[in-house]
């Protein structure tokens, strides 16, 4: 990387503060010269030292993440599809910088900055294939902008459309991609035609996966016309490969095979090896259907070899699946079993990512983060108030000391003034006591206002509990059950307080579901429907429906109280 002249620290700060009213976190033009100057570490040390507010620190951390990404990848030197090959070490550091960016943005209280930072963070995560974070932050940024009445860039709708495709939210994928396409079409800026190419292809994929083939063909053909006009053979191949999947589903194998092989050729020539491999594994599946086992084996082996260059996980999963088909057709069941095992392991991992990246979970994660930063803000406010209280106490104590010295000095000067000084001393002590009482009330008020966790002590009133159980009850009250890990942690804590509960529950109903077990546990804790809904991340109406299913599962009559029945288990 050649060394170039970087902008000065003051010039960078001027640029960052000048972007405060724009839909950007930092100017992209800053990234390359800083990255290529070989002075980035020193530049950012000085920038962070001069940052005197949350807004500026947020922009500095975001810029630093962009520079680190450029230093590790240098997109200007990479072919199509290779610009996301960031190293694991750099990715970890970049994600940490984005966490700091969001922290500073939330602490600033500037909704506009929070929206901009969220979108930048989401786009960065999308490039690095961190789907869970990409969905959470991109959605958060777009929705916050819409609430603020700010028009989002078509590029952002384009990115979120691609993310929705990856997590199988196909309806949202198509909707956002079409929206981006029409905005690009209206703006007609330089480069917007390429945006129209990308978004029309993504929209087609969204409709394709919903089996809305007419809409899918319309958008594939739209994208193909643009690629032809721009003379982008590699994109003609990609779009053709996507259309080939529809022909495959319609069992038009000859048409599909020709499109897959063309996509393979164009992608391989463009060094887009993962896409070339994906098209080839589809071609292998067709050869199996046509009975050409040797050709199928050849294709699948080349696809696996290509993925050694760029192991894109979704394409690798597809290729493992194709390999199972090929080896089963050949009667080689040992190899078929081997690839089936690899497919299942990778598929489970990818399915977990997709599940955790769903719209509902991502919104819950975003709301949880907002709450966490709100708590941080409250904690800082509390610390500020405690500091002010301590200053006041110190001032009162100092005043008391001064008063005492004055009284002592007056005693030495004239005994006649003793009585008057004693009364003065008593008056001041009364003032000090009054001040202390007011401070105690002030402190108690702060604690009351900043207490965000509801206690469960009411449930065990009148019972003798150990200190360990008391801690467990407090920790249980803070739990939310949104993921499998949350449930396992909650269940472990619950069983320490109510041993054998789940065992007895299953004895009463052997086929009880996990969701019904969770509802039974929350019912045993005597929580309200609203509290249950908050812990499970669902609506109060859903809580009522689950309780009804639990009653049916336990075969309770209409005159049996569910809460009393559960309490007796």
Coordinates of C-alpha atoms in Angstrom, one line a residue:
X1 CA 0.0 0.0 0.0
X2 CA 1.6 3.2 -1.1
X3 CA 2.0 6.0 1.4
X4 CA 0.0 9.1 0.7
X5 CA -0.6 12.4 2.4
X6 CA -3.4 12.3 4.9
X7 CA -5.6 15.3 6.0
X8 CA -4.7 17.0 9.2
X9 CA -6.5 16.2 12.4
X10 CA -8.2 19.6 12.4
X11 CA -9.3 19.1 8.8
X12 CA -10.8 15.7 9.8
X13 CA -12.6 17.2 12.8
X14 CA -14.0 20.0 10.6
X15 CA -15.3 17.5 8.1
X16 CA -16.9 15.3 10.8
X17 CA -18.6 18.2 12.5
X18 CA -19.7 19.6 9.1
X19 CA -21.6 16.4 8.4
X20 CA -23.8 16.6 11.4
X21 CA -26.9 17.6 9.4
X22 CA -26.4 15.1 6.6
X23 CA -27.4 11.5 6.2
X24 CA -23.7 10.4 6.6
X25 CA -21.6 9.5 9.6
X26 CA -18.4 10.5 7.9
X27 CA -17.2 11.5 4.4
X28 CA -16.0 8.4 2.5
X29 CA -13.3 10.5 0.9
X30 CA -11.5 10.6 4.2
X31 CA -11.0 6.8 4.4
X32 CA -8.5 6.1 1.6
X33 CA -6.0 8.9 2.3
X34 CA -6.0 8.1 6.1
X35 CA -5.6 4.3 5.4
X36 CA -2.8 4.8 2.8
X37 CA -0.9 7.4 4.9
X38 CA 0.4 4.7 7.3
X39 CA -0.2 7.1 10.1
X40 CA -3.8 6.1 11.0
X41 CA -2.9 4.9 14.5
X42 CA -1.4 8.3 15.4
X43 CA -4.1 10.2 13.7
X44 CA -6.9 8.5 15.6
X45 CA -5.0 8.8 18.9
X46 CA -5.0 12.5 18.5
X47 CA -8.6 12.6 17.2
X48 CA -9.8 10.7 20.3
X49 CA -7.8 13.1 22.6
X50 CA -9.5 16.1 21.0
X51 CA -13.0 14.7 21.0
X52 CA -15.0 16.6 23.6
X53 CA -18.5 15.4 23.1
X54 CA -20.5 12.2 22.3
X55 CA -21.4 13.2 18.8
X56 CA -17.8 13.7 17.7
X57 CA -16.6 10.6 19.4
X58 CA -19.3 8.5 17.6
X59 CA -18.2 9.9 14.2
X60 CA -14.5 9.3 15.0
X61 CA -15.1 5.6 16.0
X62 CA -17.2 5.1 12.8
X63 CA -14.5 6.6 10.7
X64 CA -11.9 4.4 12.4
X65 CA -13.9 1.3 11.7
X66 CA -14.1 2.3 8.0
X67 CA -10.3 3.0 7.8
X68 CA -9.5 -0.4 9.5
X69 CA -11.7 -2.2 7.1
X70 CA -10.0 -0.4 4.1
X71 CA -6.5 -1.3 5.5
X72 CA -7.5 -4.9 5.9
X73 CA -9.3 -5.4 2.6
X74 CA -8.6 -2.3 0.3
X75 CA -11.7 -2.6 -1.9
X76 CA -10.0 -0.7 -4.7
X77 CA -7.8 -3.7 -5.3
X78 CA -10.4 -6.5 -5.1
X79 CA -12.6 -8.0 -7.8
X80 CA -16.4 -8.3 -7.6
X81 CA -17.3 -10.4 -4.6
X82 CA -13.9 -10.2 -2.9
X83 CA -14.5 -6.9 -1.1
X84 CA -15.9 -8.7 1.9
X85 CA -12.9 -10.9 2.7
X86 CA -12.1 -9.2 5.9
X87 CA -9.9 -11.1 8.3
X88 CA -11.3 -12.5 11.5
X89 CA -9.0 -10.3 13.7
X90 CA -9.9 -7.2 11.8
X91 CA -13.6 -8.1 11.9
X92 CA -13.6 -8.4 15.7
X93 CA -11.9 -5.0 16.1
X94 CA -14.3 -3.4 13.6
X95 CA -17.4 -4.7 15.3
X96 CA -16.0 -3.4 18.7
X97 CA -15.5 0.0 17.1
X98 CA -19.1 0.0 15.9
X99 CA -20.3 -0.9 19.4
X100 CA -18.4 2.2 20.7
X101 CA -20.0 4.2 17.9
X102 CA -23.5 3.2 18.9
X103 CA -22.7 3.8 22.6
X104 CA -21.6 7.3 21.9
X105 CA -24.6 8.0 19.6
X106 CA -27.1 6.8 22.2
X107 CA -25.4 8.8 25.0
X108 CA -25.6 11.9 22.8
X109 CA -29.4 11.6 22.8
X110 CA -29.4 12.7 19.1
X111 CA -31.9 10.6 17.3
X112 CA -30.7 11.7 13.9
X113 CA -27.1 10.6 14.8
X114 CA -28.4 7.3 16.2
X115 CA -30.3 6.6 12.9
X116 CA -27.2 7.5 10.7
X117 CA -24.9 5.4 12.9
X118 CA -27.3 2.4 12.9
X119 CA -27.5 2.4 9.1
X120 CA -23.7 2.6 8.7
X121 CA -23.3 -0.1 11.3
X122 CA -25.9 -2.3 9.5
X123 CA -24.3 -1.8 6.1
X124 CA -20.9 -2.7 7.5
X125 CA -22.3 -5.9 9.1
X126 CA -24.0 -6.8 5.9
X127 CA -20.7 -6.6 4.0
X128 CA -19.0 -8.7 6.6
X129 CA -22.0 -11.2 6.6
X130 CA -22.9 -10.6 10.2
X131 CA -26.6 -11.0 9.5
X132 CA -28.0 -10.7 13.0
X133 CA -26.4 -7.4 13.5
X134 CA -27.1 -6.2 10.0
X135 CA -30.8 -6.8 10.3
X136 CA -31.0 -5.2 13.8
X137 CA -29.2 -2.0 13.1
X138 CA -30.3 -1.4 9.5
X139 CA -34.0 -1.7 10.4
X140 CA -33.4 0.4 13.5
X141 CA -31.9 3.2 11.5
X142 CA -34.5 3.1 8.7
X143 CA -37.4 3.1 11.1
X144 CA -36.0 5.9 13.2
X145 CA -35.4 8.1 10.1
X146 CA -39.1 7.4 9.0
X147 CA -40.3 8.5 12.5
X148 CA -38.2 11.7 12.2
X149 CA -39.8 12.4 8.8
X150 CA -36.4 11.9 6.9
X151 CA -36.3 10.3 3.5
X152 CA -34.1 7.3 3.4
X153 CA -31.5 6.8 0.6
X154 CA -32.4 4.1 -2.0
X155 CA -29.0 2.5 -1.2
X156 CA -30.2 1.7 2.3
X157 CA -33.4 0.1 1.0
X158 CA -31.3 -1.8 -1.5
X159 CA -29.1 -3.2 1.4
X160 CA -32.0 -4.1 3.6
X161 CA -33.7 -5.9 0.7
X162 CA -30.6 -8.0 0.3
X163 CA -30.4 -8.7 4.0
X164 CA -34.1 -9.7 4.1
X165 CA -33.4 -12.2 1.3
X166 CA -30.6 -13.8 3.2
X167 CA -32.8 -14.3 6.3
X168 CA -35.8 -15.6 4.2
X169 CA -38.1 -12.6 4.8
X170 CA -38.9 -12.8 1.1
X171 CA -42.0 -10.5 1.1
X172 CA -40.0 -7.7 2.8
X173 CA -37.1 -8.4 0.5
X174 CA -39.2 -7.8 -2.6
X175 CA -41.0 -4.8 -1.1
X176 CA -37.8 -2.9 -0.1
X177 CA -36.0 -3.8 -3.3
X178 CA -38.8 -2.6 -5.6
X179 CA -39.0 0.6 -3.5
X180 CA -35.2 1.1 -4.0
X181 CA -35.5 0.5 -7.7
X182 CA -38.2 3.1 -8.2
X183 CA -36.3 5.7 -6.2
X184 CA -33.1 5.0 -8.2
X185 CA -35.2 5.3 -11.4
X186 CA -36.7 8.6 -10.3
X187 CA -33.4 10.2 -9.2
X188 CA -31.4 9.2 -12.3
X189 CA -28.0 10.1 -10.7
X190 CA -24.7 8.8 -12.0
X191 CA -24.4 5.2 -10.9
X192 CA -28.2 4.8 -10.2
X193 CA -28.5 2.4 -13.2
X194 CA -26.2 0.0 -11.4
X195 CA -28.5 0.3 -8.3
X196 CA -31.5 -0.5 -10.5
X197 CA -29.6 -3.6 -11.7
X198 CA -28.9 -4.9 -8.2
X199 CA -32.4 -4.1 -6.8
X200 CA -34.4 -5.6 -9.7
X201 CA -32.4 -8.8 -9.4
X202 CA -33.0 -8.9 -5.6
X203 CA -36.7 -8.2 -6.1
X204 CA -36.9 -11.1 -8.6
X205 CA -35.2 -13.4 -6.0
X206 CA -37.8 -12.3 -3.4
X207 CA -40.7 -13.0 -5.7
X208 CA -39.1 -16.2 -6.9
X209 CA -38.8 -17.6 -3.4
X210 CA -42.5 -16.8 -2.8
X211 CA -43.2 -18.8 -6.0
X212 CA -44.7 -15.7 -7.7
X213 CA -43.1 -16.6 -11.0
X214 CA -44.7 -14.0 -13.2
X215 CA -43.4 -11.2 -11.0
X216 CA -40.0 -12.9 -10.7
X217 CA -39.6 -13.3 -14.5
X218 CA -40.6 -9.6 -14.9
X219 CA -37.9 -8.4 -12.6
X220 CA -35.3 -10.9 -13.8
X221 CA -35.9 -9.7 -17.4
X222 CA -35.7 -6.0 -16.2
X223 CA -32.4 -6.7 -14.5
X224 CA -31.1 -8.7 -17.6
X225 CA -31.9 -5.7 -19.9
X226 CA -29.9 -3.4 -17.7
X227 CA -26.9 -5.8 -17.5
X228 CA -27.0 -6.2 -21.3
X229 CA -27.1 -2.4 -21.8
X230 CA -24.2 -1.9 -19.4
X231 CA -22.3 -4.8 -21.1
X232 CA -21.8 -6.6 -17.7
X233 CA -21.4 -10.2 -18.8
X234 CA -20.8 -11.4 -15.2
X235 CA -24.2 -10.0 -14.2
X236 CA -25.8 -11.5 -17.2
X237 CA -24.5 -14.8 -16.0
X238 CA -25.6 -14.3 -12.4
X239 CA -29.2 -13.3 -13.4
X240 CA -29.3 -16.2 -15.9
X241 CA -28.2 -18.5 -13.1
X242 CA -31.0 -17.2 -10.9
X243 CA -33.5 -17.7 -13.7
X244 CA -32.1 -21.2 -14.2
X245 CA -33.3 -22.1 -10.7
X246 CA -36.9 -21.3 -11.7
X247 CA -36.5 -23.5 -14.8
X248 CA -35.1 -26.2 -12.6
X249 CA -38.2 -26.0 -10.3
X250 CA -40.4 -26.3 -13.5
X251 CA -38.3 -29.3 -14.6
X252 CA -37.1 -27.5 -17.8
X253 CA -33.7 -29.1 -17.3
X254 CA -32.1 -28.3 -20.7
X255 CA -32.9 -24.6 -20.4
X256 CA -31.8 -24.5 -16.8
X257 CA -28.5 -26.3 -17.5
X258 CA -27.5 -23.9 -20.3
X259 CA -28.0 -20.9 -18.0
X260 CA -26.1 -22.5 -15.1
X261 CA -23.1 -23.4 -17.2
X262 CA -23.1 -19.8 -18.7
X263 CA -23.2 -18.4 -15.1
X264 CA -20.4 -20.7 -14.1
X265 CA -18.2 -19.6 -17.0
X266 CA -18.8 -15.8 -16.5
X267 CA -18.4 -16.0 -12.7
X268 CA -15.2 -18.0 -13.0
X269 CA -13.7 -15.6 -15.5
X270 CA -14.6 -12.7 -13.1
X271 CA -13.0 -14.6 -10.2
X272 CA -16.4 -14.8 -8.4
X273 CA -15.6 -18.4 -7.4
X274 CA -18.4 -18.8 -4.9
X275 CA -21.1 -17.9 -7.4
X276 CA -19.4 -20.1 -10.0
X277 CA -19.5 -23.0 -7.6
X278 CA -23.2 -22.5 -6.7
X279 CA -24.2 -22.6 -10.4
X280 CA -22.1 -25.7 -10.9
X281 CA -23.8 -27.6 -8.0
X282 CA -27.2 -26.8 -9.6
X283 CA -25.8 -28.2 -12.9
X284 CA -24.8 -31.3 -11.0
X285 CA -28.3 -31.7 -9.7
X286 CA -29.7 -31.5 -13.2
X287 CA -27.2 -34.1 -14.4
X288 CA -28.5 -36.4 -11.7
X289 CA -32.1 -35.9 -12.9
X290 CA -30.9 -36.6 -16.5
X291 CA -29.0 -39.8 -15.4
X292 CA -25.6 -38.4 -16.3
X293 CA -23.8 -39.5 -13.1
X294 CA -20.2 -39.0 -14.3
X295 CA -21.0 -35.4 -15.4
X296 CA -22.8 -34.8 -12.1
X297 CA -19.8 -36.1 -10.1
X298 CA -17.4 -33.9 -12.1
X299 CA -19.5 -30.8 -11.5
X300 CA -19.9 -31.3 -7.8
X301 CA -16.2 -31.9 -7.3
X302 CA -15.3 -28.8 -9.2
X303 CA -17.8 -26.8 -7.1
X304 CA -16.2 -28.0 -3.9
X305 CA -12.8 -27.1 -5.2
X306 CA -13.9 -23.6 -6.1
X307 CA -15.4 -23.0 -2.7
X308 CA -11.9 -23.7 -1.2
X309 CA -11.0 -20.2 -2.6
X310 CA -14.0 -18.4 -1.1
X311 CA -16.0 -20.6 1.3
X312 CA -19.4 -18.8 1.2
X313 CA -21.4 -20.8 3.8
X314 CA -24.8 -20.7 2.0
X315 CA -23.3 -21.9 -1.3
X316 CA -21.2 -24.5 0.5
X317 CA -24.4 -25.9 2.2
X318 CA -26.1 -26.1 -1.3
X319 CA -23.0 -28.0 -2.7
X320 CA -23.0 -30.5 0.2
X321 CA -26.7 -31.1 -0.5
X322 CA -25.9 -31.7 -4.2
X323 CA -23.1 -34.0 -3.3
X324 CA -25.5 -36.1 -1.3
X325 CA -27.8 -36.5 -4.4
X326 CA -24.8 -37.3 -6.6
X327 CA -23.3 -40.0 -4.4
X328 CA -26.7 -41.6 -3.7
X329 CA -27.4 -41.8 -7.4
X330 CA -24.1 -43.5 -7.8
X331 CA -24.8 -46.0 -5.0
X332 CA -21.8 -44.7 -3.0
X333 CA -23.7 -44.4 0.3
X334 CA -20.6 -43.9 2.5
X335 CA -19.8 -40.7 0.6
X336 CA -23.4 -39.7 0.6
X337 CA -23.6 -40.2 4.4
X338 CA -20.4 -38.2 4.8
X339 CA -21.7 -35.2 2.9
X340 CA -25.1 -35.5 4.5
X341 CA -23.4 -35.1 7.9
X342 CA -21.5 -32.0 6.7
X343 CA -24.7 -30.6 5.2
X344 CA -26.7 -31.1 8.4
X345 CA -24.0 -29.5 10.6
X346 CA -23.7 -26.4 8.4
X347 CA -27.4 -26.2 7.8
X348 CA -28.2 -26.2 11.5
X349 CA -25.6 -23.4 12.1
X350 CA -27.1 -21.3 9.2
X351 CA -30.7 -21.9 10.3
X352 CA -29.8 -20.7 13.8
X353 CA -28.4 -17.5 12.3
X354 CA -31.5 -17.0 10.2
X355 CA -33.8 -17.6 13.2
X356 CA -31.9 -15.1 15.3
X357 CA -31.9 -12.6 12.5
X358 CA -35.7 -12.6 12.0
X359 CA -37.6 -9.3 12.1
X360 CA -39.3 -9.9 15.5
X361 CA -36.1 -11.0 17.2
X362 CA -34.1 -8.1 15.6
X363 CA -36.7 -5.6 16.8
X364 CA -36.6 -7.1 20.3
X365 CA -32.8 -6.9 20.2
X366 CA -32.9 -3.2 19.1
X367 CA -35.4 -2.3 21.8
X368 CA -33.3 -4.1 24.4
X369 CA -30.2 -2.1 23.3
X370 CA -32.2 1.1 23.6
X371 CA -33.2 0.2 27.1
X372 CA -29.6 -0.7 28.0
X373 CA -28.4 2.7 26.9
X374 CA -31.2 4.4 28.7
X375 CA -30.2 2.7 31.9
X376 CA -26.6 3.9 31.2
X377 CA -27.8 7.4 30.9
X378 CA -29.9 7.1 34.1
X379 CA -26.8 5.7 35.9
X380 CA -24.7 8.6 34.7
X381 CA -27.4 11.1 35.9
X382 CA -27.5 9.3 39.2
X383 CA -23.7 9.5 39.6
X384 CA -23.9 13.2 38.8
X385 CA -26.5 13.8 41.4
X386 CA -24.5 11.7 44.0
X387 CA -21.5 13.8 43.2
X388 CA -23.5 17.0 43.8
X389 CA -24.8 15.5 47.0
X390 CA -21.3 14.7 48.2
X391 CA -20.2 18.3 47.4
X392 CA -23.0 19.6 49.4
X393 CA -22.2 17.3 52.4
X394 CA -18.6 18.4 52.2
X395 CA -19.6 22.0 52.2
X396 CA -21.8 21.5 55.2
X397 CA -19.1 19.6 57.1
X398 CA -16.6 22.3 56.2
X399 CA -19.1 25.0 57.4
X400 CA -19.5 23.0 60.6
X401 CA -15.7 22.9 61.2
X402 CA -15.4 26.7 60.5
X403 CA -18.3 27.3 62.9
X404 CA -16.7 25.3 65.6
X405 CA -13.4 27.1 65.2
X406 CA -15.2 30.5 65.3
X407 CA -17.0 29.4 68.5
X408 CA -13.7 28.2 70.1
X409 CA -11.9 31.4 69.2
X410 CA -14.8 33.5 70.6
X411 CA -14.6 31.6 73.8
X412 CA -11.0 32.4 74.2
X413 CA -11.6 36.1 73.5
X414 CA -14.4 36.7 75.9
X415 CA -16.2 34.5 78.4
X416 CA -19.1 36.8 78.2
X417 CA -19.9 35.6 74.7
X418 CA -20.0 31.9 75.6
X419 CA -23.8 31.8 76.0
X420 CA -24.4 33.5 72.7
X421 CA -21.8 31.3 70.8
X422 CA -23.4 28.2 72.3
X423 CA -26.8 29.2 71.0
X424 CA -25.2 29.9 67.6
X425 CA -23.5 26.5 67.7
X426 CA -26.8 24.7 68.4
X427 CA -28.6 26.6 65.6
X428 CA -25.9 25.5 63.2
X429 CA -26.1 21.9 64.3
X430 CA -29.8 22.0 63.8
X431 CA -29.3 23.3 60.3
X432 CA -26.7 20.5 59.6
X433 CA -29.2 17.9 60.9
X434 CA -31.9 19.4 58.8
X435 CA -29.7 19.3 55.7
X436 CA -28.7 15.7 56.4
X437 CA -32.3 14.7 56.6
X438 CA -33.1 16.5 53.3
X439 CA -30.1 14.8 51.7
X440 CA -31.2 11.3 52.9
X441 CA -34.7 12.0 51.4
X442 CA -33.1 13.2 48.2
X443 CA -30.9 10.0 48.0
X444 CA -33.9 7.7 48.6
X445 CA -35.8 9.5 45.9
X446 CA -32.9 8.9 43.4
X447 CA -32.7 5.2 44.3
X448 CA -36.5 4.9 43.9
X449 CA -36.5 6.6 40.5
X450 CA -33.6 4.6 39.1
X451 CA -34.9 1.2 40.3
X452 CA -35.8 -0.5 37.0
X453 CA -36.3 -4.1 38.3
X454 CA -39.5 -5.3 39.9
X455 CA -38.9 -7.5 42.9
X456 CA -40.4 -10.9 43.5
X457 CA -40.2 -10.8 47.4
X458 CA -44.0 -10.5 47.6
X459 CA -44.4 -14.0 46.3
X460 CA -42.5 -15.6 49.2
X461 CA -43.9 -13.3 52.0
X462 CA -44.4 -15.3 55.1
X463 CA -42.0 -18.1 54.0
X464 CA -38.5 -18.6 55.2
X465 CA -36.0 -18.3 52.4
X466 CA -32.2 -18.5 52.3
X467 CA -29.9 -15.8 51.1
X468 CA -29.1 -17.9 48.0
X469 CA -32.8 -18.3 47.2
X470 CA -33.3 -14.6 47.6
X471 CA -30.5 -13.8 45.1
X472 CA -32.0 -16.4 42.7
X473 CA -35.4 -14.8 42.9
X474 CA -34.0 -11.4 42.2
X475 CA -32.1 -12.7 39.2
X476 CA -35.1 -14.5 37.9
X477 CA -37.1 -11.2 37.9
X478 CA -34.6 -9.7 35.5
X479 CA -34.8 -12.5 33.0
X480 CA -36.2 -12.4 29.5
X481 CA -36.8 -15.6 27.5
X482 CA -36.2 -14.7 23.8
X483 CA -33.6 -17.4 22.8
X484 CA -32.9 -21.0 23.7
X485 CA -29.9 -19.8 25.8
X486 CA -32.2 -17.5 27.8
X487 CA -34.5 -20.4 28.4
X488 CA -31.8 -22.8 29.6
X489 CA -30.5 -20.1 32.0
X490 CA -34.0 -19.3 33.3
X491 CA -34.8 -23.0 33.7
X492 CA -31.6 -23.7 35.7
X493 CA -32.4 -20.8 38.1
X494 CA -36.1 -21.8 38.4
X495 CA -35.3 -25.4 39.3
X496 CA -33.1 -24.3 42.2
X497 CA -36.2 -22.6 43.7
X498 CA -38.8 -25.1 42.6
X499 CA -37.1 -28.5 42.3
X500 CA -38.8 -31.3 40.4
X501 CA -41.4 -28.9 39.0
X502 CA -40.8 -29.7 35.3
X503 CA -40.5 -33.4 36.1
X504 CA -43.9 -33.4 37.7
X505 CA -45.3 -31.3 34.9
X506 CA -44.2 -33.9 32.3
X507 CA -45.6 -36.7 34.5
X508 CA -49.0 -35.0 34.3
X509 CA -48.7 -34.4 30.5
X510 CA -45.9 -36.2 28.7
X511 CA -46.3 -34.4 25.4
X512 CA -46.2 -30.8 26.9
X513 CA -44.3 -28.4 24.6
X514 CA -41.4 -26.1 25.6
X515 CA -43.6 -23.0 25.2
X516 CA -46.2 -24.5 27.5
X517 CA -43.5 -25.4 30.1
X518 CA -42.3 -21.8 30.0
X519 CA -45.9 -20.6 30.6
X520 CA -46.4 -23.0 33.4
X521 CA -43.2 -21.8 35.1
X522 CA -44.2 -18.1 34.8
X523 CA -47.6 -19.1 36.2
X524 CA -46.0 -20.8 39.1
X525 CA -44.1 -17.5 39.8
X526 CA -47.5 -15.8 40.0
X527 CA -46.6 -13.2 37.3
X528 CA -49.2 -11.1 35.7
X529 CA -50.0 -11.5 32.0
X530 CA -48.2 -8.2 31.2
X531 CA -45.1 -9.4 33.1
X532 CA -45.2 -12.8 31.2
X533 CA -45.5 -11.0 27.9
X534 CA -42.5 -8.8 28.7
X535 CA -40.3 -11.7 29.6
X536 CA -41.3 -13.8 26.6
X537 CA -41.2 -10.9 24.1
X538 CA -44.8 -11.5 23.0
X539 CA -48.2 -9.8 23.3
X540 CA -50.5 -10.1 26.2
X541 CA -53.0 -11.7 23.9
X542 CA -50.5 -14.4 23.0
X543 CA -50.0 -15.1 26.7
X544 CA -53.7 -15.7 27.1
X545 CA -53.7 -18.1 24.1
X546 CA -50.8 -20.0 25.4
X547 CA -52.4 -20.3 28.9
X548 CA -55.5 -21.7 27.2
X549 CA -53.4 -24.3 25.3
X550 CA -51.7 -25.2 28.6
X551 CA -55.1 -25.7 30.3
X552 CA -56.2 -28.0 27.4
X553 CA -52.9 -29.9 27.5
X554 CA -53.4 -30.5 31.3
X555 CA -57.0 -31.5 30.5
X556 CA -58.4 -29.2 33.2
X557 CA -62.1 -28.7 33.5
X558 CA -63.6 -25.3 33.2
X559 CA -64.2 -24.9 36.9
X560 CA -60.5 -25.7 37.8
X561 CA -58.3 -22.7 38.5
X562 CA -55.1 -23.0 36.4
X563 CA -53.0 -20.9 38.8
X564 CA -54.1 -23.0 41.8
X565 CA -53.5 -26.2 39.9
X566 CA -50.0 -25.1 38.8
X567 CA -49.2 -24.0 42.4
X568 CA -50.0 -27.5 43.6
X569 CA -47.5 -29.2 41.3

